[in-house]
mmCIF file with all atom_site columns, C-alpha atoms in Angstrom:
data_model
loop_
_atom_site.group_PDB
_atom_site.id
_atom_site.type_symbol
_atom_site.label_atom_id
_atom_site.label_alt_id
_atom_site.label_comp_id
_atom_site.label_asym_id
_atom_site.label_entity_id
_atom_site.label_seq_id
_atom_site.pdbx_PDB_ins_code
_atom_site.Cartn_x
_atom_site.Cartn_y
_atom_site.Cartn_z
_atom_site.occupancy
_atom_site.B_iso_or_equiv
_atom_site.pdbx_formal_charge
_atom_site.auth_seq_id
_atom_site.auth_comp_id
_atom_site.auth_asym_id
_atom_site.auth_atom_id
_atom_site.pdbx_PDB_model_num
ATOM 1   C CA . UNK A 1 1   ? -62.619 -194.243 -56.842 1.00 57.00 ? 1   UNK A CA 1
ATOM 2   C CA . UNK A 1 2   ? -66.371 -193.980 -56.989 1.00 59.00 ? 2   UNK A CA 1
ATOM 3   C CA . UNK A 1 3   ? -66.861 -194.998 -53.308 1.00 60.00 ? 3   UNK A CA 1
ATOM 4   C CA . UNK A 1 4   ? -64.865 -192.049 -52.056 1.00 57.00 ? 4   UNK A CA 1
ATOM 5   C CA . UNK A 1 5   ? -66.774 -189.748 -54.429 1.00 53.00 ? 5   UNK A CA 1
ATOM 6   C CA . UNK A 1 6   ? -70.167 -190.808 -52.803 1.00 56.00 ? 6   UNK A CA 1
ATOM 7   C CA . UNK A 1 7   ? -68.759 -190.509 -49.370 1.00 55.00 ? 7   UNK A CA 1
ATOM 8   C CA . UNK A 1 8   ? -67.779 -187.007 -50.043 1.00 52.00 ? 8   UNK A CA 1
ATOM 9   C CA . UNK A 1 9   ? -71.604 -186.337 -50.350 1.00 56.00 ? 9   UNK A CA 1
ATOM 10  C CA . UNK A 1 10  ? -71.264 -185.977 -46.547 1.00 60.00 ? 10  UNK A CA 1
ATOM 11  C CA . UNK A 1 11  ? -68.861 -183.150 -46.935 1.00 63.00 ? 11  UNK A CA 1
ATOM 12  C CA . UNK A 1 12  ? -69.673 -179.624 -47.550 1.00 69.00 ? 12  UNK A CA 1
ATOM 13  C CA . UNK A 1 13  ? -69.458 -178.762 -51.227 1.00 76.00 ? 13  UNK A CA 1
ATOM 14  C CA . UNK A 1 14  ? -66.656 -176.449 -52.345 1.00 79.00 ? 14  UNK A CA 1
ATOM 15  C CA . UNK A 1 15  ? -68.013 -173.370 -53.700 1.00 78.00 ? 15  UNK A CA 1
ATOM 16  C CA . UNK A 1 16  ? -65.829 -171.953 -56.586 1.00 82.00 ? 16  UNK A CA 1
ATOM 17  C CA . UNK A 1 17  ? -66.810 -168.799 -58.450 1.00 83.00 ? 17  UNK A CA 1
ATOM 18  C CA . UNK A 1 18  ? -65.360 -169.541 -61.907 1.00 86.00 ? 18  UNK A CA 1
ATOM 19  C CA . UNK A 1 19  ? -64.667 -166.705 -64.241 1.00 92.00 ? 19  UNK A CA 1
ATOM 20  C CA . UNK A 1 20  ? -66.975 -167.347 -67.422 1.00 94.00 ? 20  UNK A CA 1
ATOM 21  C CA . UNK A 1 21  ? -64.058 -166.446 -69.666 1.00 96.00 ? 21  UNK A CA 1
ATOM 22  C CA . UNK A 1 22  ? -62.206 -169.450 -68.354 1.00 96.00 ? 22  UNK A CA 1
ATOM 23  C CA . UNK A 1 23  ? -65.036 -171.847 -68.896 1.00 95.00 ? 23  UNK A CA 1
ATOM 24  C CA . UNK A 1 24  ? -66.114 -174.123 -71.744 1.00 93.00 ? 24  UNK A CA 1
ATOM 25  C CA . UNK A 1 25  ? -69.876 -174.990 -72.370 1.00 92.00 ? 25  UNK A CA 1
ATOM 26  C CA . UNK A 1 26  ? -72.994 -173.544 -71.198 1.00 91.00 ? 26  UNK A CA 1
ATOM 27  C CA . UNK A 1 27  ? -73.224 -171.314 -68.138 1.00 90.00 ? 27  UNK A CA 1
ATOM 28  C CA . UNK A 1 28  ? -76.496 -173.215 -67.030 1.00 91.00 ? 28  UNK A CA 1
ATOM 29  C CA . UNK A 1 29  ? -74.889 -177.084 -67.524 1.00 93.00 ? 29  UNK A CA 1
ATOM 30  C CA . UNK A 1 30  ? -76.392 -179.588 -65.015 1.00 94.00 ? 30  UNK A CA 1
ATOM 31  C CA . UNK A 1 31  ? -72.826 -180.628 -64.500 1.00 93.00 ? 31  UNK A CA 1
ATOM 32  C CA . UNK A 1 32  ? -69.903 -178.249 -63.868 1.00 93.00 ? 32  UNK A CA 1
ATOM 33  C CA . UNK A 1 33  ? -66.395 -179.377 -63.722 1.00 93.00 ? 33  UNK A CA 1
ATOM 34  C CA . UNK A 1 34  ? -63.911 -177.369 -61.957 1.00 94.00 ? 34  UNK A CA 1
ATOM 35  C CA . UNK A 1 35  ? -60.257 -178.237 -62.781 1.00 95.00 ? 35  UNK A CA 1
ATOM 36  C CA . UNK A 1 36  ? -57.531 -176.604 -60.517 1.00 95.00 ? 36  UNK A CA 1
ATOM 37  C CA . UNK A 1 37  ? -54.219 -177.137 -62.491 1.00 95.00 ? 37  UNK A CA 1
ATOM 38  C CA . UNK A 1 38  ? -50.568 -176.080 -62.947 1.00 96.00 ? 38  UNK A CA 1
ATOM 39  C CA . UNK A 1 39  ? -49.247 -175.462 -66.446 1.00 97.00 ? 39  UNK A CA 1
ATOM 40  C CA . UNK A 1 40  ? -45.919 -177.178 -65.685 1.00 96.00 ? 40  UNK A CA 1
ATOM 41  C CA . UNK A 1 41  ? -47.512 -180.385 -63.970 1.00 95.00 ? 41  UNK A CA 1
ATOM 42  C CA . UNK A 1 42  ? -47.196 -183.286 -66.331 1.00 93.00 ? 42  UNK A CA 1
ATOM 43  C CA . UNK A 1 43  ? -50.430 -184.987 -64.984 1.00 92.00 ? 43  UNK A CA 1
ATOM 44  C CA . UNK A 1 44  ? -52.243 -181.747 -65.851 1.00 94.00 ? 44  UNK A CA 1
ATOM 45  C CA . UNK A 1 45  ? -51.043 -182.155 -69.324 1.00 93.00 ? 45  UNK A CA 1
ATOM 46  C CA . UNK A 1 46  ? -52.388 -185.729 -69.528 1.00 91.00 ? 46  UNK A CA 1
ATOM 47  C CA . UNK A 1 47  ? -55.714 -184.982 -68.073 1.00 91.00 ? 47  UNK A CA 1
ATOM 48  C CA . UNK A 1 48  ? -56.450 -181.746 -70.139 1.00 90.00 ? 48  UNK A CA 1
ATOM 49  C CA . UNK A 1 49  ? -57.458 -183.616 -73.475 1.00 90.00 ? 49  UNK A CA 1
ATOM 50  C CA . UNK A 1 50  ? -59.711 -185.925 -71.629 1.00 89.00 ? 50  UNK A CA 1
ATOM 51  C CA . UNK A 1 51  ? -61.532 -183.010 -69.731 1.00 89.00 ? 51  UNK A CA 1
ATOM 52  C CA . UNK A 1 52  ? -62.096 -181.128 -72.837 1.00 87.00 ? 52  UNK A CA 1
ATOM 53  C CA . UNK A 1 53  ? -63.370 -184.081 -74.717 1.00 88.00 ? 53  UNK A CA 1
ATOM 54  C CA . UNK A 1 54  ? -66.123 -184.620 -71.817 1.00 87.00 ? 54  UNK A CA 1
ATOM 55  C CA . UNK A 1 55  ? -67.375 -181.144 -72.567 1.00 89.00 ? 55  UNK A CA 1
ATOM 56  C CA . UNK A 1 56  ? -67.383 -181.160 -76.578 1.00 87.00 ? 56  UNK A CA 1
ATOM 57  C CA . UNK A 1 57  ? -70.866 -181.665 -78.087 1.00 81.00 ? 57  UNK A CA 1
ATOM 58  C CA . UNK A 1 58  ? -72.526 -181.719 -74.677 1.00 87.00 ? 58  UNK A CA 1
ATOM 59  C CA . UNK A 1 59  ? -75.075 -179.253 -73.857 1.00 88.00 ? 59  UNK A CA 1
ATOM 60  C CA . UNK A 1 60  ? -75.161 -180.558 -70.054 1.00 94.00 ? 60  UNK A CA 1
ATOM 61  C CA . UNK A 1 61  ? -71.397 -180.227 -69.152 1.00 94.00 ? 61  UNK A CA 1
ATOM 62  C CA . UNK A 1 62  ? -69.392 -177.121 -68.328 1.00 94.00 ? 62  UNK A CA 1
ATOM 63  C CA . UNK A 1 63  ? -65.396 -177.173 -67.720 1.00 95.00 ? 63  UNK A CA 1
ATOM 64  C CA . UNK A 1 64  ? -63.976 -174.349 -65.815 1.00 95.00 ? 64  UNK A CA 1
ATOM 65  C CA . UNK A 1 65  ? -60.338 -173.915 -65.392 1.00 96.00 ? 65  UNK A CA 1
ATOM 66  C CA . UNK A 1 66  ? -58.596 -172.476 -62.222 1.00 94.00 ? 66  UNK A CA 1
ATOM 67  C CA . UNK A 1 67  ? -54.820 -171.879 -62.196 1.00 95.00 ? 67  UNK A CA 1
ATOM 68  C CA . UNK A 1 68  ? -53.211 -173.505 -59.042 1.00 95.00 ? 68  UNK A CA 1
ATOM 69  C CA . UNK A 1 69  ? -49.459 -172.638 -59.361 1.00 95.00 ? 69  UNK A CA 1
ATOM 70  C CA . UNK A 1 70  ? -47.305 -175.121 -57.390 1.00 93.00 ? 70  UNK A CA 1
ATOM 71  C CA . UNK A 1 71  ? -44.315 -173.444 -55.556 1.00 89.00 ? 71  UNK A CA 1
ATOM 72  C CA . UNK A 1 72  ? -41.905 -176.243 -56.832 1.00 90.00 ? 72  UNK A CA 1
ATOM 73  C CA . UNK A 1 73  ? -42.382 -175.043 -60.456 1.00 94.00 ? 73  UNK A CA 1
ATOM 74  C CA . UNK A 1 74  ? -40.467 -172.061 -61.358 1.00 94.00 ? 74  UNK A CA 1
ATOM 75  C CA . UNK A 1 75  ? -42.727 -170.930 -64.271 1.00 96.00 ? 75  UNK A CA 1
ATOM 76  C CA . UNK A 1 76  ? -45.982 -171.837 -62.628 1.00 96.00 ? 76  UNK A CA 1
ATOM 77  C CA . UNK A 1 77  ? -46.687 -168.022 -61.631 1.00 96.00 ? 77  UNK A CA 1
ATOM 78  C CA . UNK A 1 78  ? -45.308 -166.441 -64.886 1.00 97.00 ? 78  UNK A CA 1
ATOM 79  C CA . UNK A 1 79  ? -47.597 -168.989 -66.879 1.00 98.00 ? 79  UNK A CA 1
ATOM 80  C CA . UNK A 1 80  ? -50.551 -168.184 -64.527 1.00 97.00 ? 80  UNK A CA 1
ATOM 81  C CA . UNK A 1 81  ? -50.051 -164.526 -65.190 1.00 98.00 ? 81  UNK A CA 1
ATOM 82  C CA . UNK A 1 82  ? -49.998 -165.020 -68.855 1.00 98.00 ? 82  UNK A CA 1
ATOM 83  C CA . UNK A 1 83  ? -53.056 -166.900 -68.903 1.00 98.00 ? 83  UNK A CA 1
ATOM 84  C CA . UNK A 1 84  ? -54.988 -164.316 -66.956 1.00 98.00 ? 84  UNK A CA 1
ATOM 85  C CA . UNK A 1 85  ? -53.449 -161.618 -69.095 1.00 98.00 ? 85  UNK A CA 1
ATOM 86  C CA . UNK A 1 86  ? -54.704 -163.487 -72.230 1.00 98.00 ? 86  UNK A CA 1
ATOM 87  C CA . UNK A 1 87  ? -58.048 -163.879 -70.646 1.00 98.00 ? 87  UNK A CA 1
ATOM 88  C CA . UNK A 1 88  ? -58.303 -160.143 -70.283 1.00 98.00 ? 88  UNK A CA 1
ATOM 89  C CA . UNK A 1 89  ? -57.656 -159.784 -73.995 1.00 97.00 ? 89  UNK A CA 1
ATOM 90  C CA . UNK A 1 90  ? -60.159 -162.397 -74.941 1.00 97.00 ? 90  UNK A CA 1
ATOM 91  C CA . UNK A 1 91  ? -57.502 -165.342 -75.842 1.00 98.00 ? 91  UNK A CA 1
ATOM 92  C CA . UNK A 1 92  ? -57.562 -167.425 -72.505 1.00 97.00 ? 92  UNK A CA 1
ATOM 93  C CA . UNK A 1 93  ? -58.057 -170.839 -74.269 1.00 96.00 ? 93  UNK A CA 1
ATOM 94  C CA . UNK A 1 94  ? -55.431 -170.182 -76.880 1.00 97.00 ? 94  UNK A CA 1
ATOM 95  C CA . UNK A 1 95  ? -52.901 -169.275 -74.324 1.00 98.00 ? 95  UNK A CA 1
ATOM 96  C CA . UNK A 1 96  ? -54.064 -172.018 -72.038 1.00 97.00 ? 96  UNK A CA 1
ATOM 97  C CA . UNK A 1 97  ? -53.481 -174.527 -74.986 1.00 96.00 ? 97  UNK A CA 1
ATOM 98  C CA . UNK A 1 98  ? -50.141 -173.098 -76.031 1.00 97.00 ? 98  UNK A CA 1
ATOM 99  C CA . UNK A 1 99  ? -48.831 -173.359 -72.379 1.00 97.00 ? 99  UNK A CA 1
ATOM 100 C CA . UNK A 1 100 ? -49.917 -176.978 -71.934 1.00 97.00 ? 100 UNK A CA 1
ATOM 101 C CA . UNK A 1 101 ? -48.337 -177.802 -75.476 1.00 96.00 ? 101 UNK A CA 1
ATOM 102 C CA . UNK A 1 102 ? -45.231 -176.205 -74.538 1.00 97.00 ? 102 UNK A CA 1
ATOM 103 C CA . UNK A 1 103 ? -45.071 -177.024 -70.911 1.00 95.00 ? 103 UNK A CA 1
ATOM 104 C CA . UNK A 1 104 ? -41.593 -178.673 -70.769 1.00 94.00 ? 104 UNK A CA 1
ATOM 105 C CA . UNK A 1 105 ? -39.969 -175.581 -72.391 1.00 96.00 ? 105 UNK A CA 1
ATOM 106 C CA . UNK A 1 106 ? -41.793 -172.717 -70.290 1.00 97.00 ? 106 UNK A CA 1
ATOM 107 C CA . UNK A 1 107 ? -39.766 -169.727 -68.964 1.00 97.00 ? 107 UNK A CA 1
ATOM 108 C CA . UNK A 1 108 ? -40.713 -166.106 -69.159 1.00 96.00 ? 108 UNK A CA 1
ATOM 109 C CA . UNK A 1 109 ? -38.941 -165.621 -72.634 1.00 97.00 ? 109 UNK A CA 1
ATOM 110 C CA . UNK A 1 110 ? -40.832 -168.533 -74.196 1.00 97.00 ? 110 UNK A CA 1
ATOM 111 C CA . UNK A 1 111 ? -44.148 -167.562 -72.513 1.00 98.00 ? 111 UNK A CA 1
ATOM 112 C CA . UNK A 1 112 ? -43.893 -163.973 -74.229 1.00 98.00 ? 112 UNK A CA 1
ATOM 113 C CA . UNK A 1 113 ? -43.294 -165.657 -77.348 1.00 98.00 ? 113 UNK A CA 1
ATOM 114 C CA . UNK A 1 114 ? -46.062 -167.948 -77.104 1.00 98.00 ? 114 UNK A CA 1
ATOM 115 C CA . UNK A 1 115 ? -48.413 -164.694 -76.313 1.00 98.00 ? 115 UNK A CA 1
ATOM 116 C CA . UNK A 1 116 ? -46.960 -163.012 -79.250 1.00 98.00 ? 116 UNK A CA 1
ATOM 117 C CA . UNK A 1 117 ? -47.819 -166.095 -81.638 1.00 98.00 ? 117 UNK A CA 1
ATOM 118 C CA . UNK A 1 118 ? -51.454 -165.508 -80.757 1.00 98.00 ? 118 UNK A CA 1
ATOM 119 C CA . UNK A 1 119 ? -51.352 -161.928 -81.347 1.00 98.00 ? 119 UNK A CA 1
ATOM 120 C CA . UNK A 1 120 ? -50.892 -160.637 -77.848 1.00 98.00 ? 120 UNK A CA 1
ATOM 121 C CA . UNK A 1 121 ? -48.529 -157.906 -76.924 1.00 98.00 ? 121 UNK A CA 1
ATOM 122 C CA . UNK A 1 122 ? -45.452 -159.519 -75.652 1.00 97.00 ? 122 UNK A CA 1
ATOM 123 C CA . UNK A 1 123 ? -43.860 -156.372 -74.264 1.00 97.00 ? 123 UNK A CA 1
ATOM 124 C CA . UNK A 1 124 ? -47.161 -155.330 -72.571 1.00 98.00 ? 124 UNK A CA 1
ATOM 125 C CA . UNK A 1 125 ? -47.201 -159.094 -71.022 1.00 98.00 ? 125 UNK A CA 1
ATOM 126 C CA . UNK A 1 126 ? -43.630 -158.780 -69.669 1.00 97.00 ? 126 UNK A CA 1
ATOM 127 C CA . UNK A 1 127 ? -44.343 -155.599 -67.899 1.00 97.00 ? 127 UNK A CA 1
ATOM 128 C CA . UNK A 1 128 ? -47.513 -157.109 -66.099 1.00 97.00 ? 128 UNK A CA 1
ATOM 129 C CA . UNK A 1 129 ? -45.276 -160.033 -65.394 1.00 96.00 ? 129 UNK A CA 1
ATOM 130 C CA . UNK A 1 130 ? -42.348 -157.734 -63.924 1.00 96.00 ? 130 UNK A CA 1
ATOM 131 C CA . UNK A 1 131 ? -45.048 -155.639 -62.084 1.00 97.00 ? 131 UNK A CA 1
ATOM 132 C CA . UNK A 1 132 ? -46.462 -158.696 -60.384 1.00 96.00 ? 132 UNK A CA 1
ATOM 133 C CA . UNK A 1 133 ? -49.820 -158.012 -61.932 1.00 96.00 ? 133 UNK A CA 1
ATOM 134 C CA . UNK A 1 134 ? -52.343 -161.100 -61.482 1.00 97.00 ? 134 UNK A CA 1
ATOM 135 C CA . UNK A 1 135 ? -50.149 -162.340 -58.645 1.00 96.00 ? 135 UNK A CA 1
ATOM 136 C CA . UNK A 1 136 ? -52.778 -161.494 -55.982 1.00 96.00 ? 136 UNK A CA 1
ATOM 137 C CA . UNK A 1 137 ? -55.454 -163.075 -58.102 1.00 95.00 ? 137 UNK A CA 1
ATOM 138 C CA . UNK A 1 138 ? -53.403 -166.384 -58.577 1.00 96.00 ? 138 UNK A CA 1
ATOM 139 C CA . UNK A 1 139 ? -53.031 -166.336 -54.886 1.00 94.00 ? 139 UNK A CA 1
ATOM 140 C CA . UNK A 1 140 ? -56.731 -165.911 -54.099 1.00 93.00 ? 140 UNK A CA 1
ATOM 141 C CA . UNK A 1 141 ? -57.427 -168.780 -56.499 1.00 92.00 ? 141 UNK A CA 1
ATOM 142 C CA . UNK A 1 142 ? -54.865 -170.840 -54.913 1.00 93.00 ? 142 UNK A CA 1
ATOM 143 C CA . UNK A 1 143 ? -56.301 -170.104 -51.412 1.00 92.00 ? 143 UNK A CA 1
ATOM 144 C CA . UNK A 1 144 ? -59.773 -171.060 -52.604 1.00 91.00 ? 144 UNK A CA 1
ATOM 145 C CA . UNK A 1 145 ? -58.533 -174.196 -53.681 1.00 92.00 ? 145 UNK A CA 1
ATOM 146 C CA . UNK A 1 146 ? -56.578 -174.957 -50.360 1.00 93.00 ? 146 UNK A CA 1
ATOM 147 C CA . UNK A 1 147 ? -59.826 -174.139 -48.634 1.00 91.00 ? 147 UNK A CA 1
ATOM 148 C CA . UNK A 1 148 ? -61.563 -176.957 -50.624 1.00 91.00 ? 148 UNK A CA 1
ATOM 149 C CA . UNK A 1 149 ? -58.804 -179.418 -49.673 1.00 90.00 ? 149 UNK A CA 1
ATOM 150 C CA . UNK A 1 150 ? -56.550 -179.232 -52.596 1.00 92.00 ? 150 UNK A CA 1
ATOM 151 C CA . UNK A 1 151 ? -52.919 -179.899 -52.215 1.00 88.00 ? 151 UNK A CA 1
ATOM 152 C CA . UNK A 1 152 ? -51.897 -181.223 -55.559 1.00 89.00 ? 152 UNK A CA 1
ATOM 153 C CA . UNK A 1 153 ? -52.747 -180.776 -59.344 1.00 93.00 ? 153 UNK A CA 1
ATOM 154 C CA . UNK A 1 154 ? -54.717 -181.599 -61.231 1.00 93.00 ? 154 UNK A CA 1
ATOM 155 C CA . UNK A 1 155 ? -57.603 -181.449 -58.648 1.00 93.00 ? 155 UNK A CA 1
ATOM 156 C CA . UNK A 1 156 ? -61.214 -181.864 -60.322 1.00 93.00 ? 156 UNK A CA 1
ATOM 157 C CA . UNK A 1 157 ? -64.392 -181.270 -58.668 1.00 93.00 ? 157 UNK A CA 1
ATOM 158 C CA . UNK A 1 158 ? -67.769 -182.154 -60.171 1.00 92.00 ? 158 UNK A CA 1
ATOM 159 C CA . UNK A 1 159 ? -70.522 -179.774 -58.910 1.00 92.00 ? 159 UNK A CA 1
ATOM 160 C CA . UNK A 1 160 ? -68.376 -178.627 -55.907 1.00 91.00 ? 160 UNK A CA 1
ATOM 161 C CA . UNK A 1 161 ? -67.432 -182.246 -54.859 1.00 90.00 ? 161 UNK A CA 1
ATOM 162 C CA . UNK A 1 162 ? -63.822 -183.408 -55.295 1.00 89.00 ? 162 UNK A CA 1
ATOM 163 C CA . UNK A 1 163 ? -63.088 -186.455 -57.449 1.00 87.00 ? 163 UNK A CA 1
ATOM 164 C CA . UNK A 1 164 ? -59.877 -187.969 -56.890 1.00 77.00 ? 164 UNK A CA 1
ATOM 165 C CA . UNK A 1 165 ? -58.185 -189.101 -60.224 1.00 70.00 ? 165 UNK A CA 1
ATOM 166 C CA . UNK A 1 166 ? -55.957 -191.726 -59.097 1.00 65.00 ? 166 UNK A CA 1
ATOM 167 C CA . UNK A 1 167 ? -53.248 -190.812 -61.754 1.00 56.00 ? 167 UNK A CA 1
ATOM 168 C CA . UNK A 1 168 ? -50.075 -192.698 -62.501 1.00 48.00 ? 168 UNK A CA 1
ATOM 169 C CA . UNK A 1 169 ? -47.242 -192.328 -65.013 1.00 44.00 ? 169 UNK A CA 1
ATOM 170 C CA . UNK A 1 170 ? -47.281 -196.014 -65.714 1.00 39.00 ? 170 UNK A CA 1
#
């Protein structure tokens, strides 16, 4: 809870360099939330609307998303590749939302279908996925998270300080 958050003030802040195309809210916000998350993680799906609600209509809060594909999730890397592909085409948040809305049925074919539904070229995405495009970037994002102590998703940092969410399915 809060006591652990306040104890974290003794720790060095995690320094993330979020991509502005993967952030909601003003760049100069007083509070920046960085969420590290996996598109197949059920807890990540539960937290997403709450985090987005925190940012809506607030001039002092920014939310930045970082893919953190878990090795136990077969479609986490393809989903991560797709969201970065969409980012490069100016459709990051649309793809992000579709991946979460369909997280129980993700597979490479479904990911390409979802991309196509928002006007992205599914064949081009398929070629990028097959060529391993974005995998190095996903690995670098994951390593930055691990360096900040991340071992599970979702992981949330408030101005570089980790907040434990204490999630439960009950």
